[in-house]
Structures are given as C-alpha cells and as structure tokens.
Amino acid sequence: MAAVELRDLLHYPFLPEAQKILASRGISVAGLSKTGSGKNYLDKAADRVVFAIDGKETYPSDTSGDNISDIVTYVLARVLVSCTKDKRTIERFVKAEAKRVFGYLKQEQNQTIKARVCSEFGISLEAERVTVLQYVEMAANIREEKWRLINREVEKGYVTVSSDELEILLSEKIRSYLGSTLPLAVPGAVEREFAPWTDKLLAKTQERTLAEFGAIDESAYPPCIQALIQGAAAGVNLTHSGRFSLVSFLHVIGMNAEQIEGIFARSPDYNPDMTMYQVDHILTNEYTPPSCVTMLTHGVCVSKDATCEKVSHPLNYYREKKRYLERKRRLEENKAKKAAETAEAKAASGAEKKDEPSA
Ligand code: SF4
C-alpha cells in the first residue's frame, strides 16, 4: 500500500491514517472546548460547516502554519454536523466535502496517491467499465436520461464508461461514501459541550433555507401537503408519517412552531398542549421532510399532478411551482401595466382630438 504523507491527509482526511495522527497528537474530542486551542479548532470546524451551508465556495486550506488543522477541523466538523441531527446541514456538509475531495483528486499529480484514494472508494481510475452493482449505486442520483441503466452498454455484468463518465461517477461515489458515515453517534456529554457551536450551525441552516425559499406561498404547496393541511383542518387524525411530513415541510419552508400549530388549531378537536408537544418534538429531532418515494410508501403521496412528474421531493415541487407562479404573476402584471398604458395613451389622444379647433 502506498505511503500516505501528511500533505495527502490534509486533502483526504477521511483516510484511516488521518485518525491515527489525531490519536498520536493526543487530541481527543471530549473536553476540547475547555482549552484555548480546542476552542479555536471548534471555531474553525464550525466555519468549515458554514462554508458548506452557504454552498458558495470550497473551504480553503489552512495557512496559519498549523500543519494538522485541516485534519482536526474535518473530524470536528463531522462531529458538529452529527450533533445538529439536521439532515439539511449534514447533506450540505457532505456535498461540500465531496466537492473538495474531488477537486484535489482531479488535480492530483501523484498517481500512487490517486490510486490509493480511489481504492478507498472501490474504484480504479483506469477502468473502462464498472460492475452493474457499482454503476447502479454511483449513478443513482444522476437524473439525466443517458445515465439510466437501460440506456447503457452492458456486457457480462459490466457497464462500459468513458474516462469522463468515470470521473462523474467517482464524484457521486465520494459523496455517497462520505454521507454513509454520517451522522456519528455522539455521546450526550459531547453534544451538550458543543451546543454553542451546534446552535449557530442550525440557525445558519435555517437562515439559508429561508433565503432559498423566500416568502411562504400557500398556492405553491404540493398536492400531498395540501391534502394533509385539509385533513388537519378537518380534524382527521393524521398518521405519524403524515404529521411528520407536514410539520417538517412547513418548517423547512420557513414557518415557525406557532405558525405550524396555527394550522392544527383549525381542527375542531384541537388540543394545544398535545399539538405543541408533537410539533416541538418533530422540530427538535428531525428537519428534512421525506422524499416522494418515501411519501408514496407511507401512503401520503396523493392527488399527483403534472408538476409531480418532474420532481422527486415535495420541496422541489414547491420550489418549482413557486418559480412558475412568480413568473406567471410578473407576466400578468406586465400585461396589465401595458394595457393601462395603452388605455392612458388612447384617452390622452382622444382628449387631444377634442381640444383641436374645428375647421
Ligand atoms: S409526487 Fe411528491 S410532491 Fe407530488 S403529491 Fe406525491 S409526494 Fe407530494
């Protein structure tokens, strides 16, 4: 196996050798916030996650002279996102880290290290084909038609891929690999110790989500959510999945606990204490609403419409429909403005004619 140097571990901190470095330097996670250097590492780790939440750029390498900082902040950032228990924060972190690793890997001059990292993901970059199983796993989240297995050349259990395609598959693989290792099981004492950092990250994710979805537009709700709201208002006892899907959806698009409780308050047999308890429980424990596939499995995907055919998640439906409605409103406003201007111009020219002296 290729010898991995410290520089390599800064770029690829998920390699098992990186964990050994922390142990050899006596750095342990519990109690870290009690020292100045520990707090500094936690601040940097939180910054690393904030970079990911913002989704604008890749977290830069540390240039302070601390030669293990990038490894420590990676490890701590994983602990912090795990403490948030928030899928959105975890997903954004994984996406950004996968992009970072893929960026380094693309520029990697040391072929031995490149091969070593790829082998960690079970891939050979020289390969012109991958097994069907590997292919299905790596291409699962790519939506373009050409990536569907049915459109690929398959022979004796292998799918033929070009070198460019292999790189795309590799970036997907890195993402699923990093994502599969999170969230970590963090001891309660560490969770409590890191709460000041975790709370900031959760607030940042919420702020980012609000910026992403803008003002709430009820007319853009997907049919499943509309049905759940109608059910809640009519006093129907929603299933756990239905209640969870509704509350988490409304929270992600920007409603606070009081506004969500207000929806349940429309029910004839509204119980404020029970509703508050259930809503708070969902908001503090899980945040991301389920995908369409999961909604379908739980019987909460109902009354699908044409927009549903284009999306795989109720949030994507909402985003898509909101954009469409906004475009439509702008067009109608422009049309009304033009009609008013034309009417005004006509009225003005009529008035001018009236004022003209008769021959
Ligand atoms: S397809 Fe998705 S968005 Fe549409 S109703 Fe079903 S779960 Fe909701």
Short mmCIF file of C-alpha atoms and ligand atoms in Angstrom, two decimals:
data_model
loop_
_atom_site.label_atom_id
_atom_site.label_comp_id
_atom_site.label_asym_id
_atom_site.label_seq_id
_atom_site.Cartn_x
_atom_site.Cartn_y
_atom_site.Cartn_z
CA MET A 1 0.00 0.00 0.00
CA ALA A 2 1.26 3.50 -0.88
CA ALA A 3 2.77 5.53 1.94
CA VAL A 4 0.46 8.45 2.65
CA GLU A 5 2.12 11.68 3.72
CA LEU A 6 0.72 14.42 5.93
CA ARG A 7 0.04 16.66 2.90
CA ASP A 8 -2.13 13.91 1.44
CA LEU A 9 -4.11 13.54 4.64
CA LEU A 10 -4.89 17.28 4.65
CA HIS A 11 -6.52 16.77 1.27
CA TYR A 12 -8.05 13.37 2.00
CA PRO A 13 -8.76 13.49 5.77
CA PHE A 14 -11.21 10.58 5.62
CA LEU A 15 -8.33 8.12 5.10
CA PRO A 16 -7.83 5.91 8.15
CA GLU A 17 -4.27 7.24 8.58
CA ALA A 18 -5.71 10.68 9.46
CA GLN A 19 -7.41 9.32 12.57
CA LYS A 20 -4.10 7.90 13.76
CA ILE A 21 -2.49 11.34 13.54
CA LEU A 22 -5.03 12.82 15.96
CA ALA A 23 -4.53 9.95 18.38
CA SER A 24 -0.74 10.29 18.15
CA ARG A 25 -1.00 14.03 19.00
CA GLY A 26 -3.22 13.26 22.00
CA ILE A 27 -6.20 15.22 20.61
CA SER A 28 -9.50 13.93 21.89
CA VAL A 29 -12.94 15.35 21.16
CA ALA A 30 -14.41 15.31 24.67
CA GLY A 31 -13.35 18.32 26.74
CA LEU A 32 -11.91 20.16 23.71
CA SER A 33 -13.86 23.34 24.42
CA LYS A 34 -12.09 23.73 27.75
CA THR A 35 -8.78 24.81 26.18
CA GLY A 36 -7.98 27.85 24.07
CA SER A 37 -6.58 25.78 21.20
CA GLY A 38 -9.56 23.42 21.40
CA LYS A 39 -11.99 26.35 21.13
CA ASN A 40 -10.01 27.65 18.18
CA TYR A 41 -10.31 24.30 16.43
CA LEU A 42 -14.06 24.21 17.14
CA ASP A 43 -14.48 27.73 15.69
CA LYS A 44 -12.61 26.69 12.55
CA ALA A 45 -14.63 23.48 12.27
CA ALA A 46 -17.86 25.47 12.54
CA ASP A 47 -16.55 27.85 9.84
CA ARG A 48 -15.92 24.83 7.65
CA VAL A 49 -19.56 23.77 8.05
CA VAL A 50 -20.80 27.34 7.46
CA PHE A 51 -18.88 27.38 4.15
CA ALA A 52 -20.74 24.21 3.25
CA ILE A 53 -24.14 25.57 4.31
CA ASP A 54 -23.59 28.70 2.22
CA GLY A 55 -22.70 26.44 -0.70
CA LYS A 56 -20.74 29.18 -2.41
CA GLU A 57 -17.16 28.01 -2.27
CA THR A 58 -14.97 25.19 -1.07
CA TYR A 59 -13.39 25.51 2.35
CA PRO A 60 -9.80 26.73 1.79
CA SER A 61 -6.71 25.01 3.16
CA ASP A 62 -5.44 26.33 6.48
CA THR A 63 -2.48 28.66 6.00
CA SER A 64 -1.86 29.51 9.66
CA GLY A 65 1.12 27.17 9.91
CA ASP A 66 -0.75 24.55 11.95
CA ASN A 67 0.09 21.51 9.87
CA ILE A 68 -2.74 19.30 11.12
CA SER A 69 -5.51 21.90 11.32
CA ASP A 70 -7.31 20.68 8.17
CA ILE A 71 -7.50 17.17 9.57
CA VAL A 72 -8.70 18.29 13.01
CA THR A 73 -11.35 20.64 11.58
CA TYR A 74 -12.62 17.90 9.26
CA VAL A 75 -13.02 15.47 12.16
CA LEU A 76 -14.65 18.11 14.38
CA ALA A 77 -16.93 19.34 11.60
CA ARG A 78 -18.22 15.78 11.26
CA VAL A 79 -18.92 15.70 14.98
CA LEU A 80 -20.64 19.11 14.90
CA VAL A 81 -22.95 18.26 11.99
CA SER A 82 -23.80 15.00 13.73
CA CYS A 83 -24.72 16.95 16.88
CA THR A 84 -27.16 19.10 14.86
CA LYS A 85 -29.11 15.92 13.91
CA ASP A 86 -30.24 18.03 10.98
CA LYS A 87 -30.25 16.27 7.62
CA ARG A 88 -30.05 19.52 5.67
CA THR A 89 -26.87 20.55 7.49
CA ILE A 90 -25.38 17.09 7.09
CA GLU A 91 -26.25 16.92 3.38
CA ARG A 92 -24.75 20.33 2.67
CA PHE A 93 -21.59 19.43 4.55
CA VAL A 94 -21.23 16.13 2.69
CA LYS A 95 -21.79 17.83 -0.66
CA ALA A 96 -19.14 20.48 0.03
CA GLU A 97 -16.59 17.99 1.37
CA ALA A 98 -17.14 15.67 -1.59
CA LYS A 99 -16.56 18.62 -3.94
CA ARG A 100 -13.37 19.50 -2.08
CA VAL A 101 -12.01 15.95 -2.23
CA PHE A 102 -12.96 15.58 -5.89
CA GLY A 103 -11.22 18.90 -6.67
CA TYR A 104 -7.99 17.71 -5.07
CA LEU A 105 -8.26 14.33 -6.73
CA LYS A 106 -8.67 15.86 -10.19
CA GLN A 107 -5.52 17.92 -9.71
CA GLU A 108 -3.59 15.12 -8.02
CA GLN A 109 -0.20 14.64 -9.68
CA ASN A 110 0.86 11.71 -7.52
CA GLN A 111 -0.69 8.75 -9.33
CA THR A 112 0.07 6.39 -6.45
CA ILE A 113 -1.93 8.53 -4.02
CA LYS A 114 -4.68 8.98 -6.58
CA ALA A 115 -4.97 5.21 -6.97
CA ARG A 116 -4.84 4.76 -3.18
CA VAL A 117 -7.72 7.22 -2.60
CA CYS A 118 -9.78 5.69 -5.40
CA SER A 119 -9.22 2.23 -4.00
CA GLU A 120 -10.72 3.51 -0.73
CA PHE A 121 -13.91 4.03 -2.78
CA GLY A 122 -13.54 0.68 -4.56
CA ILE A 123 -12.79 2.29 -7.94
CA SER A 124 -9.90 2.06 -10.37
CA LEU A 125 -9.45 5.19 -12.48
CA GLU A 126 -8.00 3.14 -15.32
CA ALA A 127 -11.15 1.07 -15.59
CA GLU A 128 -13.22 1.37 -18.75
CA ARG A 129 -16.10 -0.44 -17.13
CA VAL A 130 -17.68 -0.89 -13.72
CA THR A 131 -19.88 -3.66 -12.39
CA VAL A 132 -23.62 -3.18 -12.78
CA LEU A 133 -23.97 -3.05 -8.98
CA GLN A 134 -21.34 -0.31 -8.66
CA TYR A 135 -22.88 1.57 -11.55
CA VAL A 136 -26.40 1.50 -10.12
CA GLU A 137 -25.13 2.70 -6.75
CA MET A 138 -22.99 5.51 -8.19
CA ALA A 139 -25.46 6.74 -10.81
CA ALA A 140 -28.50 6.58 -8.51
CA ASN A 141 -28.72 10.35 -8.05
CA ILE A 142 -27.93 11.40 -11.61
CA ARG A 143 -31.17 12.26 -13.35
CA GLU A 144 -30.06 12.66 -16.99
CA GLU A 145 -31.57 10.06 -19.35
CA LYS A 146 -28.23 8.83 -20.65
CA TRP A 147 -27.28 7.57 -17.18
CA ARG A 148 -30.24 5.22 -16.88
CA LEU A 149 -29.04 1.65 -16.92
CA ILE A 150 -31.42 0.87 -19.75
CA ASN A 151 -29.52 3.34 -21.94
CA ARG A 152 -26.08 1.89 -21.20
CA GLU A 153 -23.93 -0.70 -22.87
CA VAL A 154 -23.93 -3.67 -20.50
CA GLU A 155 -21.87 -6.80 -21.08
CA LYS A 156 -21.34 -9.77 -18.79
CA GLY A 157 -22.33 -7.84 -15.68
CA TYR A 158 -20.24 -4.72 -16.52
CA VAL A 159 -21.27 -1.26 -17.72
CA THR A 160 -18.94 0.47 -20.18
CA VAL A 161 -17.98 4.01 -19.16
CA SER A 162 -15.70 6.66 -20.67
CA SER A 163 -12.98 8.29 -18.57
CA ASP A 164 -15.08 11.49 -18.25
CA GLU A 165 -18.06 9.48 -17.11
CA LEU A 166 -15.89 7.60 -14.64
CA GLU A 167 -14.91 10.93 -13.05
CA ILE A 168 -18.55 11.91 -12.67
CA LEU A 169 -19.33 8.53 -11.14
CA LEU A 170 -16.36 8.94 -8.82
CA SER A 171 -17.64 12.31 -7.59
CA GLU A 172 -21.00 10.66 -6.85
CA LYS A 173 -19.25 7.80 -5.10
CA ILE A 174 -17.24 10.18 -2.91
CA ARG A 175 -20.46 11.89 -1.92
CA SER A 176 -22.28 8.70 -1.04
CA TYR A 177 -19.22 7.34 0.77
CA LEU A 178 -18.84 10.45 2.95
CA GLY A 179 -22.59 10.61 3.51
CA SER A 180 -22.82 6.96 4.51
CA THR A 181 -20.56 7.61 7.50
CA LEU A 182 -22.79 10.33 8.98
CA PRO A 183 -24.32 11.11 11.43
CA LEU A 184 -21.88 9.81 14.02
CA ALA A 185 -23.16 8.53 17.35
CA VAL A 186 -22.01 11.39 19.59
CA PRO A 187 -22.14 10.93 23.38
CA GLY A 188 -24.68 13.19 25.14
CA ALA A 189 -21.95 14.94 27.17
CA VAL A 190 -20.12 15.98 23.97
CA GLU A 191 -23.40 17.11 22.41
CA ARG A 192 -24.02 19.37 25.40
CA GLU A 193 -20.44 20.64 25.39
CA PHE A 194 -20.60 21.58 21.70
CA ALA A 195 -24.13 23.08 21.87
CA PRO A 196 -22.93 26.71 21.42
CA TRP A 197 -21.35 25.76 18.07
CA THR A 198 -24.16 23.42 17.03
CA ASP A 199 -26.86 26.04 17.74
CA LYS A 200 -25.08 28.55 15.49
CA LEU A 201 -24.96 26.00 12.68
CA LEU A 202 -28.66 25.22 13.00
CA ALA A 203 -29.50 28.92 12.94
CA LYS A 204 -27.32 29.33 9.84
CA THR A 205 -29.05 26.46 8.05
CA GLN A 206 -32.46 27.89 8.88
CA GLU A 207 -31.41 31.34 7.67
CA ARG A 208 -30.06 29.86 4.44
CA THR A 209 -33.23 27.85 3.88
CA LEU A 210 -35.41 30.90 4.40
CA ALA A 211 -33.30 32.81 1.88
CA GLU A 212 -33.66 29.91 -0.54
CA PHE A 213 -37.44 29.59 -0.31
CA GLY A 214 -38.39 33.25 0.19
CA ALA A 215 -41.85 34.29 1.42
CA ILE A 216 -44.30 31.47 2.05
CA ASP A 217 -46.69 30.87 -0.84
CA GLU A 218 -49.54 28.50 0.05
CA SER A 219 -50.65 28.28 -3.57
CA ALA A 220 -47.37 26.51 -4.40
CA TYR A 221 -47.83 23.68 -1.88
CA PRO A 222 -47.69 20.22 -3.46
CA PRO A 223 -50.93 18.17 -3.50
CA CYS A 224 -49.72 15.89 -0.67
CA ILE A 225 -49.17 18.85 1.66
CA GLN A 226 -52.46 20.48 0.67
CA ALA A 227 -54.26 17.22 1.48
CA LEU A 228 -52.53 16.98 4.86
CA ILE A 229 -53.45 20.58 5.71
CA GLN A 230 -57.06 19.95 4.74
CA GLY A 231 -57.01 16.77 6.84
CA ALA A 232 -55.55 18.59 9.85
CA ALA A 233 -58.13 21.39 9.49
CA ALA A 234 -60.97 18.87 9.28
CA GLY A 235 -59.84 17.19 12.49
CA VAL A 236 -58.66 14.00 10.77
CA ASN A 237 -56.23 12.11 12.96
CA LEU A 238 -53.11 12.23 10.75
CA THR A 239 -50.76 9.26 10.74
CA HIS A 240 -47.31 9.78 12.25
CA SER A 241 -45.80 9.94 8.72
CA GLY A 242 -48.43 12.45 7.61
CA ARG A 243 -47.91 14.64 10.65
CA PHE A 244 -44.12 14.44 10.36
CA SER A 245 -44.19 15.20 6.61
CA LEU A 246 -46.46 18.19 7.11
CA VAL A 247 -44.64 19.71 10.08
CA SER A 248 -41.14 19.22 8.67
CA PHE A 249 -42.19 20.57 5.26
CA LEU A 250 -43.74 23.72 6.73
CA HIS A 251 -40.75 24.25 9.00
CA VAL A 252 -38.24 23.92 6.16
CA ILE A 253 -40.05 26.47 4.00
CA GLY A 254 -39.90 28.96 6.84
CA MET A 255 -42.81 28.55 9.27
CA ASN A 256 -42.08 28.75 12.97
CA ALA A 257 -43.66 26.49 15.62
CA GLU A 258 -46.52 28.94 16.37
CA GLN A 259 -47.49 29.22 12.69
CA ILE A 260 -47.46 25.43 12.32
CA GLU A 261 -49.54 24.99 15.45
CA GLY A 262 -51.94 27.54 13.93
CA ILE A 263 -52.65 25.10 11.10
CA PHE A 264 -53.57 22.35 13.54
CA ALA A 265 -55.63 24.89 15.51
CA ARG A 266 -58.13 24.94 12.61
CA SER A 267 -59.19 21.42 13.64
CA PRO A 268 -62.49 21.14 15.60
CA ASP A 269 -60.87 18.94 18.27
CA TYR A 270 -57.64 20.94 18.56
CA ASN A 271 -55.60 20.11 21.65
CA PRO A 272 -53.00 22.91 22.15
CA ASP A 273 -50.74 21.04 24.61
CA MET A 274 -50.62 17.84 22.59
CA THR A 275 -50.05 19.73 19.32
CA MET A 276 -47.27 21.87 20.83
CA TYR A 277 -45.58 18.77 22.19
CA GLN A 278 -45.76 16.92 18.87
CA VAL A 279 -44.64 19.89 16.78
CA ASP A 280 -41.73 20.69 19.12
CA HIS A 281 -40.71 17.05 19.11
CA ILE A 282 -40.52 16.93 15.31
CA LEU A 283 -38.79 20.29 15.02
CA THR A 284 -36.11 19.46 17.58
CA ASN A 285 -35.40 15.98 16.34
CA GLU A 286 -35.73 15.88 12.57
CA TYR A 287 -35.99 18.57 9.99
CA THR A 288 -36.00 17.25 6.45
CA PRO A 289 -39.35 16.17 5.01
CA PRO A 290 -39.36 12.78 3.26
CA SER A 291 -38.84 12.32 -0.48
CA CYS A 292 -41.72 11.48 -2.83
CA VAL A 293 -40.74 7.79 -2.80
CA THR A 294 -40.99 7.66 0.99
CA MET A 295 -44.24 9.64 0.96
CA LEU A 296 -45.66 7.12 -1.51
CA THR A 297 -44.57 4.19 0.66
CA HIS A 298 -46.31 5.74 3.67
CA GLY A 299 -49.49 6.49 1.76
CA VAL A 300 -49.18 10.29 1.97
CA CYS A 301 -48.49 10.92 -1.72
CA VAL A 302 -51.97 11.77 -3.05
CA SER A 303 -53.56 13.59 -5.99
CA LYS A 304 -50.35 13.82 -8.02
CA ASP A 305 -50.39 16.43 -10.75
CA ALA A 306 -48.23 17.30 -13.77
CA THR A 307 -45.55 19.08 -11.68
CA CYS A 308 -45.17 15.92 -9.56
CA GLU A 309 -43.87 14.11 -12.64
CA LYS A 310 -40.87 16.44 -12.76
CA VAL A 311 -39.75 16.20 -9.13
CA SER A 312 -38.58 13.65 -6.61
CA HIS A 313 -39.16 15.71 -3.47
CA PRO A 314 -42.08 17.83 -2.21
CA LEU A 315 -39.61 20.68 -1.57
CA ASN A 316 -38.55 20.59 -5.21
CA TYR A 317 -42.21 20.69 -6.18
CA TYR A 318 -42.69 23.78 -4.01
CA ARG A 319 -39.58 25.48 -5.42
CA GLU A 320 -40.59 24.68 -9.00
CA LYS A 321 -44.23 25.76 -8.57
CA LYS A 322 -43.27 28.92 -6.73
CA ARG A 323 -40.95 29.93 -9.56
CA TYR A 324 -43.69 29.20 -12.08
CA LEU A 325 -46.31 31.21 -10.15
CA GLU A 326 -43.91 34.12 -9.72
CA ARG A 327 -43.16 34.15 -13.46
CA LYS A 328 -46.89 33.99 -14.19
CA ARG A 329 -47.64 36.85 -11.78
CA ARG A 330 -44.88 39.00 -13.31
CA LEU A 331 -46.21 38.33 -16.83
CA GLU A 332 -49.75 39.24 -15.76
CA GLU A 333 -48.52 42.41 -14.04
CA ASN A 334 -46.60 43.43 -17.17
CA LYS A 335 -49.66 42.71 -19.31
CA ALA A 336 -51.91 44.76 -17.01
CA LYS A 337 -49.33 47.59 -16.96
CA LYS A 338 -49.13 47.63 -20.76
CA ALA A 339 -52.94 47.58 -21.06
CA ALA A 340 -53.19 50.51 -18.63
CA GLU A 341 -50.53 52.44 -20.56
CA THR A 342 -52.34 51.80 -23.86
CA ALA A 343 -55.66 52.92 -22.35
CA GLU A 344 -53.99 56.03 -20.94
CA ALA A 345 -52.39 56.81 -24.31
CA LYS A 346 -55.74 56.33 -26.06
CA ALA A 347 -57.51 58.57 -23.54
CA ALA A 348 -54.82 61.24 -23.98
CA SER A 349 -55.05 61.15 -27.79
CA GLY A 350 -58.90 61.34 -27.53
CA ALA A 351 -58.59 64.40 -25.30
CA GLU A 352 -56.14 66.00 -27.73
CA LYS A 353 -58.57 65.46 -30.62
CA LYS A 354 -61.34 67.11 -28.60
CA ASP A 355 -59.14 70.13 -27.97
CA GLU A 356 -58.29 70.53 -31.69
CA PRO A 357 -60.04 73.60 -33.18
CA SER A 358 -62.74 72.59 -35.69
CA ALA A 359 -62.20 73.73 -39.37
S1 SF4 B 1 -45.32 13.17 -6.09
FE1 SF4 B 1 -44.23 14.10 -4.38
S2 SF4 B 1 -44.89 16.22 -4.39
FE2 SF4 B 1 -46.35 15.12 -5.64
S3 SF4 B 1 -48.01 14.58 -4.25
FE3 SF4 B 1 -46.60 12.85 -4.28
S4 SF4 B 1 -45.21 13.22 -2.59
FE4 SF4 B 1 -46.25 15.13 -2.99
#
